[in-house]
Amino acid sequence: MENITIRPVTPADYPALLEVYRQCEDFISLGPVAKASMDMVLQDIREAKAERGIFCGVFSGPQMIGVVSNVLSTFEFRPVDAFILLLMLVPSQRSKGAGGAIVDRIEKECQGRGKVRSICCSVQVNNPAAIRFWEKKGYYKYAGPELRPDKTTVYRLRKDINRGGKSSG
Ligand SMILES: CC(C)(COP(=O)(O)OP(=O)(O)OC[C@H]1O[C@@H](n2cnc3c(N)ncnc32)[C@H](O)[C@@H]1OP(=O)(O)O)[C@@H](O)C(=O)NCCC(=O)NCCS
């Protein structure tokens, strides 16, 4: 998926974002609110900002095909943890390597930030396809099932990075 670009969204992207969310209702409906809306989009953008994350569109040429929201370091005040808050692609673009390529890019960026030791994410227990995806990418469950305030139940997953034998922590 060499022609995939990832960049922070601007308000001009909001209509395309809403369209991506609508197409992803198969995934969204696993959560507490089944229907996509602009409110939901804006709330995810706010959540990324509150965590000092970057909310990005994923583009194939000019076409937005998904979103990825991640915190490259200092998640929940821990400078050693990066976090992927959200990764979703429209159904027609799944299972073609794009999701894996996006995760590879995030990991590469985190590897360039020497103090980041882990990349974390949460996955709903009712999303076995995503759990298989993350496990394929080398992430392992380290906590959960955990009931969250929004009534979803998640596993917490993690992949260790920047530990290549160095003991200089
Ligand atoms: C989860 C998601 C981001 C994965 O992206 P993708 O582009 O479909 O996945 P890829 O094609 O890059 O697959 C990467 C690897 O994971 C494996 N994988 C992906 N989906 C899988 C599944 N359902 N079951 C088993 N393995 C799977 C692939 O076989 C591939 O392995 P390989 O590298 O050995 O070939 C995408 O399917 C998606 O947006 N799903 C809906 C939203 C969602 O569930 N997001 C995750 C929330 S935590």
PDB file of N, CA and C in Angstrom, residues 11 14 16 18 21 23 32 36 46 57 61 63 77 83 86 100 130 135 140 142 161-163 167:
ATOM      1  N   PRO A  11     -10.816  21.114   9.236  1.00  0.00           N
ATOM      2  CA  PRO A  11     -12.275  21.184   9.080  1.00  0.00           C
ATOM      3  C   PRO A  11     -12.746  20.912   7.648  1.00  0.00           C
ATOM      4  N   TYR A  14     -14.003  17.392   7.196  1.00  0.00           N
ATOM      5  CA  TYR A  14     -15.074  16.844   8.031  1.00  0.00           C
ATOM      6  C   TYR A  14     -16.165  16.098   7.241  1.00  0.00           C
ATOM      7  N   ALA A  16     -15.860  14.397   4.463  1.00  0.00           N
ATOM      8  CA  ALA A  16     -15.299  13.093   4.071  1.00  0.00           C
ATOM      9  C   ALA A  16     -15.161  12.181   5.293  1.00  0.00           C
ATOM     10  N   LEU A  18     -17.087  12.188   7.947  1.00  0.00           N
ATOM     11  CA  LEU A  18     -18.416  11.672   8.294  1.00  0.00           C
ATOM     12  C   LEU A  18     -18.776  10.513   7.363  1.00  0.00           C
ATOM     13  N   TYR A  21     -16.964   7.471   8.550  1.00  0.00           N
ATOM     14  CA  TYR A  21     -17.625   6.934   9.750  1.00  0.00           C
ATOM     15  C   TYR A  21     -18.905   6.181   9.361  1.00  0.00           C
ATOM     16  N   GLN A  23     -19.587   4.683   6.598  1.00  0.00           N
ATOM     17  CA  GLN A  23     -19.260   3.392   5.966  1.00  0.00           C
ATOM     18  C   GLN A  23     -18.740   2.384   6.983  1.00  0.00           C
ATOM     19  N   PRO A  32     -21.064   1.683  21.960  1.00  0.00           N
ATOM     20  CA  PRO A  32     -22.291   2.112  22.648  1.00  0.00           C
ATOM     21  C   PRO A  32     -23.262   2.882  21.753  1.00  0.00           C
ATOM     22  N   ALA A  36     -23.269   6.476  13.068  1.00  0.00           N
ATOM     23  CA  ALA A  36     -22.245   7.514  12.902  1.00  0.00           C
ATOM     24  C   ALA A  36     -22.907   8.887  12.832  1.00  0.00           C
ATOM     25  N   ARG A  46     -11.842  15.591  19.564  1.00  0.00           N
ATOM     26  CA  ARG A  46     -11.595  16.216  20.875  1.00  0.00           C
ATOM     27  C   ARG A  46     -10.829  15.271  21.794  1.00  0.00           C
ATOM     28  N   GLY A  57      -6.500  11.570   8.831  1.00  0.00           N
ATOM     29  CA  GLY A  57      -7.191  10.850   7.778  1.00  0.00           C
ATOM     30  C   GLY A  57      -6.187   9.960   7.069  1.00  0.00           C
ATOM     31  N   GLY A  61      -4.709   8.316  -2.728  1.00  0.00           N
ATOM     32  CA  GLY A  61      -4.884   9.457  -3.636  1.00  0.00           C
ATOM     33  C   GLY A  61      -5.651  10.531  -2.892  1.00  0.00           C
ATOM     34  N   GLN A  63      -8.727  10.359  -2.022  1.00  0.00           N
ATOM     35  CA  GLN A  63      -9.882   9.735  -1.368  1.00  0.00           C
ATOM     36  C   GLN A  63      -9.569   9.352   0.076  1.00  0.00           C
ATOM     37  N   PHE A  77       0.058  10.235  30.877  1.00  0.00           N
ATOM     38  CA  PHE A  77       1.196  10.760  31.649  1.00  0.00           C
ATOM     39  C   PHE A  77       2.400   9.827  31.717  1.00  0.00           C
ATOM     40  N   PHE A  83       0.131   5.316  22.150  1.00  0.00           N
ATOM     41  CA  PHE A  83      -1.174   4.677  22.153  1.00  0.00           C
ATOM     42  C   PHE A  83      -1.878   4.911  20.815  1.00  0.00           C
ATOM     43  N   LEU A  86      -7.511   4.978  17.790  1.00  0.00           N
ATOM     44  CA  LEU A  86      -8.521   4.586  16.804  1.00  0.00           C
ATOM     45  C   LEU A  86      -7.834   4.239  15.492  1.00  0.00           C
ATOM     46  N   GLY A 100      -2.133  -2.866   8.282  1.00  0.00           N
ATOM     47  CA  GLY A 100      -0.814  -3.301   8.732  1.00  0.00           C
ATOM     48  C   GLY A 100       0.250  -2.263   8.398  1.00  0.00           C
ATOM     49  N   ALA A 130     -10.461  -7.763  14.886  1.00  0.00           N
ATOM     50  CA  ALA A 130      -9.430  -6.777  15.237  1.00  0.00           C
ATOM     51  C   ALA A 130      -8.411  -7.389  16.203  1.00  0.00           C
ATOM     52  N   GLU A 135      -2.915  -9.138  17.076  1.00  0.00           N
ATOM     53  CA  GLU A 135      -2.001 -10.218  17.467  1.00  0.00           C
ATOM     54  C   GLU A 135      -1.054 -10.556  16.320  1.00  0.00           C
ATOM     55  N   TYR A 140       0.149  -8.007  22.225  1.00  0.00           N
ATOM     56  CA  TYR A 140      -0.352  -9.053  23.114  1.00  0.00           C
ATOM     57  C   TYR A 140      -1.241  -8.452  24.198  1.00  0.00           C
ATOM     58  N   TYR A 142      -2.465  -7.623  27.691  1.00  0.00           N
ATOM     59  CA  TYR A 142      -1.823  -7.568  29.005  1.00  0.00           C
ATOM     60  C   TYR A 142      -2.810  -7.204  30.111  1.00  0.00           C
ATOM     61  N   ILE A 161       8.656  -1.932  22.171  1.00  0.00           N
ATOM     62  CA  ILE A 161       9.594  -1.469  21.141  1.00  0.00           C
ATOM     63  C   ILE A 161      10.807  -0.831  21.815  1.00  0.00           C
ATOM     64  N   ASN A 162      11.794  -0.518  21.013  1.00  0.00           N
ATOM     65  CA  ASN A 162      13.004   0.160  21.512  1.00  0.00           C
ATOM     66  C   ASN A 162      13.646  -0.576  22.676  1.00  0.00           C
ATOM     67  N   ARG A 163      13.585  -1.895  22.656  1.00  0.00           N
ATOM     68  CA  ARG A 163      14.192  -2.644  23.768  1.00  0.00           C
ATOM     69  C   ARG A 163      15.297  -3.544  23.267  1.00  0.00           C
ATOM     70  N   SER A 167      20.276  -2.025  27.705  1.00  0.00           N
ATOM     71  CA  SER A 167      19.790  -2.009  29.083  1.00  0.00           C
ATOM     72  C   SER A 167      19.878  -0.615  29.687  1.00  0.00           C
TER      73      SER A 167
END
